[in-house]
PDB file of C-alpha atoms and ligand atoms in Angstrom:
ATOM      1  CA  MET K   1      24.093 -39.657 108.432  1.00 75.00           C
ATOM      2  CA  THR K   2      25.240 -36.097 108.912  1.00 80.00           C
ATOM      3  CA  ILE K   3      28.691 -34.981 107.865  1.00 80.00           C
ATOM      4  CA  THR K   4      30.039 -31.671 109.049  1.00 84.00           C
ATOM      5  CA  PHE K   5      32.533 -29.765 106.946  1.00 84.00           C
ATOM      6  CA  THR K   6      34.589 -26.705 107.719  1.00 88.00           C
ATOM      7  CA  GLN K   7      33.791 -23.705 105.506  1.00 87.00           C
ATOM      8  CA  GLU K   8      37.089 -24.222 103.704  1.00 88.00           C
ATOM      9  CA  GLU K   9      36.277 -27.871 102.952  1.00 87.00           C
ATOM     10  CA  LEU K  10      32.781 -26.935 101.846  1.00 87.00           C
ATOM     11  CA  ASP K  11      34.088 -24.221  99.488  1.00 85.00           C
ATOM     12  CA  LEU K  12      36.526 -26.691  97.957  1.00 88.00           C
ATOM     13  CA  LEU K  13      33.818 -29.328  97.572  1.00 88.00           C
ATOM     14  CA  CYS K  14      31.507 -26.795  95.892  1.00 86.00           C
ATOM     15  CA  LEU K  15      34.320 -25.893  93.505  1.00 86.00           C
ATOM     16  CA  TYR K  16      34.825 -29.538  92.492  1.00 87.00           C
ATOM     17  CA  VAL K  17      31.110 -30.113  92.037  1.00 85.00           C
ATOM     18  CA  GLU K  18      30.790 -26.902  90.013  1.00 83.00           C
ATOM     19  CA  ARG K  19      33.557 -28.197  87.730  1.00 84.00           C
ATOM     20  CA  ALA K  20      31.797 -31.545  87.407  1.00 84.00           C
ATOM     21  CA  LEU K  21      28.600 -29.713  86.486  1.00 80.00           C
ATOM     22  CA  GLU K  22      30.489 -27.759  83.822  1.00 78.00           C
ATOM     23  CA  ASP K  23      32.021 -30.977  82.458  1.00 79.00           C
ATOM     24  CA  TRP K  24      28.677 -32.776  82.224  1.00 77.00           C
ATOM     25  CA  SER K  25      27.017 -29.714  80.714  1.00 73.00           C
ATOM     26  CA  GLU K  26      29.839 -29.588  78.181  1.00 73.00           C
ATOM     27  CA  LEU K  27      29.070 -33.190  77.180  1.00 73.00           C
ATOM     28  CA  ARG K  28      25.693 -31.951  75.973  1.00 65.00           C
ATOM     29  CA  ASN K  29      27.629 -30.159  73.230  1.00 63.00           C
ATOM     30  CA  HIS K  30      28.481 -33.513  71.723  1.00 68.00           C
ATOM     31  CA  TYR K  31      24.980 -34.434  70.682  1.00 64.00           C
ATOM     32  CA  PRO K  32      22.362 -32.471  68.738  1.00 64.00           C
ATOM     33  CA  ARG K  33      20.549 -29.783  70.740  1.00 58.00           C
ATOM     34  CA  ASP K  34      17.158 -31.490  70.745  1.00 62.00           C
ATOM     35  CA  HIS K  35      18.476 -35.022  71.196  1.00 67.00           C
ATOM     36  CA  VAL K  36      17.853 -36.385  74.684  1.00 67.00           C
ATOM     37  CA  ASN K  37      20.696 -38.338  76.247  1.00 71.00           C
ATOM     38  CA  PRO K  38      19.268 -39.765  79.505  1.00 73.00           C
ATOM     39  CA  THR K  39      22.657 -40.515  81.088  1.00 77.00           C
ATOM     40  CA  VAL K  40      24.096 -37.085  80.492  1.00 76.00           C
ATOM     41  CA  ASP K  41      20.854 -35.312  81.395  1.00 75.00           C
ATOM     42  CA  GLU K  42      20.375 -37.340  84.588  1.00 80.00           C
ATOM     43  CA  GLN K  43      23.975 -36.858  85.668  1.00 80.00           C
ATOM     44  CA  THR K  44      23.787 -33.136  85.020  1.00 78.00           C
ATOM     45  CA  ASP K  45      20.555 -32.828  87.041  1.00 78.00           C
ATOM     46  CA  LEU K  46      21.988 -34.981  89.853  1.00 82.00           C
ATOM     47  CA  ILE K  47      25.166 -32.909  90.139  1.00 83.00           C
ATOM     48  CA  PHE K  48      23.075 -29.749  89.985  1.00 80.00           C
ATOM     49  CA  ASP K  49      20.987 -31.003  92.948  1.00 81.00           C
ATOM     50  CA  ILE K  50      24.135 -31.934  94.911  1.00 84.00           C
ATOM     51  CA  LEU K  51      25.504 -28.436  94.380  1.00 82.00           C
ATOM     52  CA  CYS K  52      22.200 -26.930  95.599  1.00 81.00           C
ATOM     53  CA  LYS K  53      22.411 -29.069  98.759  1.00 82.00           C
ATOM     54  CA  LEU K  54      26.038 -28.173  99.379  1.00 83.00           C
ATOM     55  CA  GLN K  55      25.120 -24.509  99.118  1.00 79.00           C
ATOM     56  CA  GLY K  56      22.104 -25.049 101.392  1.00 78.00           C
ATOM     57  CA  LYS K  57      19.621 -23.796  98.818  1.00 72.00           C
ATOM     58  CA  ASP K  58      16.478 -25.155  97.176  1.00 65.00           C
ATOM     59  CA  SER K  59      17.944 -24.010  93.915  1.00 63.00           C
ATOM     60  CA  LEU K  60      21.128 -22.300  92.803  1.00 58.00           C
ATOM     61  CA  GLY K  61      21.235 -18.578  93.375  1.00 54.00           C
ATOM     62  CA  SER K  62      20.286 -16.455  90.442  1.00 49.00           C
ATOM     63  CA  PRO K  63      20.352 -12.676  90.236  1.00 47.00           C
ATOM     64  CA  ALA K  64      16.591 -12.619  90.829  1.00 44.00           C
ATOM     65  CA  GLU K  65      16.844 -14.841  93.892  1.00 51.00           C
ATOM     66  CA  GLU K  66      19.562 -12.700  95.360  1.00 54.00           C
ATOM     67  CA  MET K  67      17.287  -9.686  94.992  1.00 56.00           C
ATOM     68  CA  GLY K  68      15.099 -11.400  97.623  1.00 67.00           C
ATOM     69  CA  GLY K  69      11.757  -9.981  96.503  1.00 78.00           C
ATOM     70  CA  LYS K  70      13.023  -6.480  95.790  1.00 85.00           C
ATOM     71  CA  LEU K  71      12.299  -6.814  92.078  1.00 90.00           C
ATOM     72  CA  LYS K  72       8.681  -7.775  92.832  1.00 90.00           C
ATOM     73  CA  GLN K  73       8.270  -4.601  94.898  1.00 91.00           C
ATOM     74  CA  LEU K  74      10.049  -2.452  92.326  1.00 94.00           C
ATOM     75  CA  GLN K  75       7.751  -3.780  89.586  1.00 95.00           C
ATOM     76  CA  LYS K  76       4.690  -2.901  91.678  1.00 95.00           C
ATOM     77  CA  ASP K  77       6.010   0.594  92.496  1.00 95.00           C
ATOM     78  CA  ILE K  78       6.853   1.331  88.858  1.00 96.00           C
ATOM     79  CA  HIS K  79       3.383   0.340  87.667  1.00 96.00           C
ATOM     80  CA  GLU K  80       1.596   2.202  90.463  1.00 95.00           C
ATOM     81  CA  TYR K  81       3.546   5.334  89.592  1.00 94.00           C
ATOM     82  CA  ALA K  82       2.763   4.937  85.866  1.00 94.00           C
ATOM     83  CA  VAL K  83      -0.965   4.543  86.585  1.00 93.00           C
ATOM     84  CA  GLU K  84      -1.002   7.537  88.947  1.00 93.00           C
ATOM     85  CA  LYS K  85       0.753   9.699  86.343  1.00 92.00           C
ATOM     86  CA  GLY K  86      -1.833   8.773  83.702  1.00 92.00           C
ATOM     87  CA  PHE K  87       0.322   6.518  81.528  1.00 89.00           C
ATOM     88  CA  TRP K  88      -2.286   3.759  81.484  1.00 92.00           C
ATOM     89  CA  PRO K  89      -5.309   5.142  79.657  1.00 86.00           C
ATOM     90  CA  GLU K  90      -7.958   2.550  78.749  1.00 83.00           C
ATOM     91  CA  GLU K  91      -6.935   2.472  75.110  1.00 84.00           C
ATOM     92  CA  ARG K  92      -3.298   1.580  75.723  1.00 88.00           C
ATOM     93  CA  THR K  93      -2.489  -1.633  73.882  1.00 93.00           C
ATOM     94  CA  ILE K  94       0.161  -4.287  74.389  1.00 95.00           C
ATOM     95  CA  PHE K  95       1.376  -3.490  70.864  1.00 96.00           C
ATOM     96  CA  GLU K  96       2.008   0.093  71.950  1.00 95.00           C
ATOM     97  CA  CYS K  97       3.818  -1.019  75.122  1.00 96.00           C
ATOM     98  CA  LEU K  98       6.127  -3.314  73.164  1.00 97.00           C
ATOM     99  CA  ALA K  99       6.788  -0.567  70.608  1.00 97.00           C
ATOM    100  CA  LEU K 100       7.730   1.789  73.436  1.00 96.00           C
ATOM    101  CA  ILE K 101      10.196  -0.791  74.801  1.00 97.00           C
ATOM    102  CA  HIS K 102      11.687  -0.878  71.288  1.00 98.00           C
ATOM    103  CA  SER K 103      11.916   2.916  71.295  1.00 98.00           C
ATOM    104  CA  GLU K 104      14.011   2.865  74.482  1.00 98.00           C
ATOM    105  CA  VAL K 105      16.335   0.257  72.953  1.00 98.00           C
ATOM    106  CA  SER K 106      16.736   2.572  69.948  1.00 98.00           C
ATOM    107  CA  GLU K 107      17.546   5.498  72.237  1.00 98.00           C
ATOM    108  CA  ALA K 108      20.230   3.341  73.923  1.00 98.00           C
ATOM    109  CA  LEU K 109      21.619   2.480  70.478  1.00 98.00           C
ATOM    110  CA  GLU K 110      21.827   6.174  69.597  1.00 98.00           C
ATOM    111  CA  ASP K 111      23.662   6.915  72.844  1.00 98.00           C
ATOM    112  CA  TYR K 112      26.110   4.089  72.146  1.00 98.00           C
ATOM    113  CA  ARG K 113      26.725   5.341  68.596  1.00 98.00           C
ATOM    114  CA  ASP K 114      27.324   8.861  69.869  1.00 97.00           C
ATOM    115  CA  ASP K 115      29.543   7.638  72.741  1.00 97.00           C
ATOM    116  CA  ARG K 116      27.222   8.899  75.484  1.00 97.00           C
ATOM    117  CA  MET K 117      28.040   5.957  77.761  1.00 97.00           C
ATOM    118  CA  GLU K 118      28.152   7.951  80.998  1.00 96.00           C
ATOM    119  CA  GLN K 119      25.103   9.092  82.906  1.00 95.00           C
ATOM    120  CA  THR K 120      24.806  12.861  82.684  1.00 95.00           C
ATOM    121  CA  PHE K 121      22.169  15.373  83.759  1.00 95.00           C
ATOM    122  CA  THR K 122      20.568  18.205  81.842  1.00 93.00           C
ATOM    123  CA  GLU K 123      20.363  21.654  83.407  1.00 92.00           C
ATOM    124  CA  SER K 124      16.860  20.800  84.597  1.00 92.00           C
ATOM    125  CA  GLY K 125      18.197  17.655  86.304  1.00 92.00           C
ATOM    126  CA  LYS K 126      16.926  15.063  83.817  1.00 93.00           C
ATOM    127  CA  PRO K 127      19.225  12.000  83.682  1.00 95.00           C
ATOM    128  CA  GLU K 128      20.525  11.239  80.197  1.00 96.00           C
ATOM    129  CA  GLY K 129      22.939   8.845  78.501  1.00 97.00           C
ATOM    130  CA  PHE K 130      23.222   5.082  77.980  1.00 98.00           C
ATOM    131  CA  PRO K 131      22.640   4.066  81.645  1.00 97.00           C
ATOM    132  CA  SER K 132      19.406   6.089  81.675  1.00 97.00           C
ATOM    133  CA  GLU K 133      18.134   4.369  78.546  1.00 98.00           C
ATOM    134  CA  MET K 134      18.946   0.957  80.047  1.00 98.00           C
ATOM    135  CA  ALA K 135      16.863   2.012  83.041  1.00 97.00           C
ATOM    136  CA  ASP K 136      14.016   3.150  80.755  1.00 97.00           C
ATOM    137  CA  ILE K 137      13.987  -0.292  79.079  1.00 98.00           C
ATOM    138  CA  VAL K 138      13.720  -2.113  82.418  1.00 97.00           C
ATOM    139  CA  ILE K 139      11.118   0.341  83.751  1.00 97.00           C
ATOM    140  CA  ARG K 140       8.897  -0.159  80.693  1.00 97.00           C
ATOM    141  CA  VAL K 141       9.320  -3.961  80.835  1.00 98.00           C
ATOM    142  CA  MET K 142       8.437  -4.046  84.527  1.00 97.00           C
ATOM    143  CA  ASP K 143       5.484  -1.718  84.050  1.00 97.00           C
ATOM    144  CA  LEU K 144       4.059  -3.988  81.355  1.00 97.00           C
ATOM    145  CA  CYS K 145       4.737  -7.149  83.391  1.00 97.00           C
ATOM    146  CA  GLU K 146       2.837  -5.786  86.385  1.00 96.00           C
ATOM    147  CA  HIS K 147      -0.074  -4.761  84.144  1.00 95.00           C
ATOM    148  CA  LEU K 148      -0.193  -8.291  82.694  1.00 96.00           C
ATOM    149  CA  GLY K 149       0.213  -9.985  86.089  1.00 96.00           C
ATOM    150  CA  ILE K 150       3.609 -11.460  85.157  1.00 96.00           C
ATOM    151  CA  ASP K 151       6.017 -11.991  88.055  1.00 94.00           C
ATOM    152  CA  LEU K 152       9.223 -10.940  86.309  1.00 95.00           C
ATOM    153  CA  GLU K 153      11.418 -11.913  89.256  1.00 91.00           C
ATOM    154  CA  ASP K 154      10.095 -15.484  89.155  1.00 90.00           C
ATOM    155  CA  ALA K 155      10.370 -15.586  85.372  1.00 93.00           C
ATOM    156  CA  ILE K 156      14.036 -14.495  85.523  1.00 91.00           C
ATOM    157  CA  HIS K 157      14.763 -17.018  88.253  1.00 86.00           C
ATOM    158  CA  THR K 158      13.137 -19.848  86.272  1.00 88.00           C
ATOM    159  CA  LYS K 159      14.999 -18.898  83.111  1.00 90.00           C
ATOM    160  CA  MET K 160      18.377 -18.544  84.874  1.00 86.00           C
ATOM    161  CA  GLU K 161      18.004 -21.947  86.503  1.00 83.00           C
ATOM    162  CA  TYR K 162      17.309 -23.485  83.097  1.00 84.00           C
ATOM    163  CA  ASN K 163      20.215 -21.589  81.487  1.00 83.00           C
ATOM    164  CA  MET K 164      22.671 -22.686  84.180  1.00 80.00           C
ATOM    165  CA  LYS K 165      22.158 -26.312  83.165  1.00 76.00           C
ATOM    166  CA  ARG K 166      22.714 -25.600  79.485  1.00 70.00           C
ATOM    167  CA  PRO K 167      26.083 -26.181  77.809  1.00 66.00           C
ATOM    168  CA  TYR K 168      28.693 -23.575  76.934  1.00 64.00           C
ATOM    169  CA  ARG K 169      27.120 -20.960  74.621  1.00 65.00           C
ATOM    170  CA  HIS K 170      23.989 -23.116  74.857  1.00 66.00           C
ATOM    171  CA  GLY K 171      25.470 -25.613  72.398  1.00 64.00           C
ATOM    172  CA  ARG K 172      25.622 -23.143  69.542  1.00 67.00           C
ATOM    173  CA  VAL K 173      28.677 -23.033  67.295  1.00 60.00           C
ATOM    174  CA  ARG K 174      28.360 -19.238  67.009  1.00 59.00           C
TER     175      ARG K 174
HETATM  176 MG1   MG Z   1      14.446   7.001  77.100  1.00 50.66          MG
END
């Protein structure tokens, strides 16, 4: 059986199903985080699948999915550039890479503390400020992921899909 809806009807239907999904997810707040409640879990998964079908997708859109493969390419480009510029000598360790990601987070913290929240440029044209440090964090993460053969786009998509089924604030009181 095929039912055809107008776009307006479909939007309204999606809205109702989204609310139902929120309600069932919220029910998960009422039992301990690791306790499995088959009824609630099955209902939540079922409503999630209905919403996917209504939206004509295999899974609900996540930021990674909407990027449509652009993140994969960006990750490759970033790593290729880093290798070409000599940032991947043989002795580079994963410990060092993770420490460098930390260092960019610290630089972002410094910018926040000093209220450098806008992107600015030095006289030589180097971008500075909080947005630049955010970019540095992502660049270093992507560079490492490509080196390790991790598909970050897929990992984000998988994680977002899982998170979307979790209750409000993931069931935490604070
Ligand atoms: Mg930096």
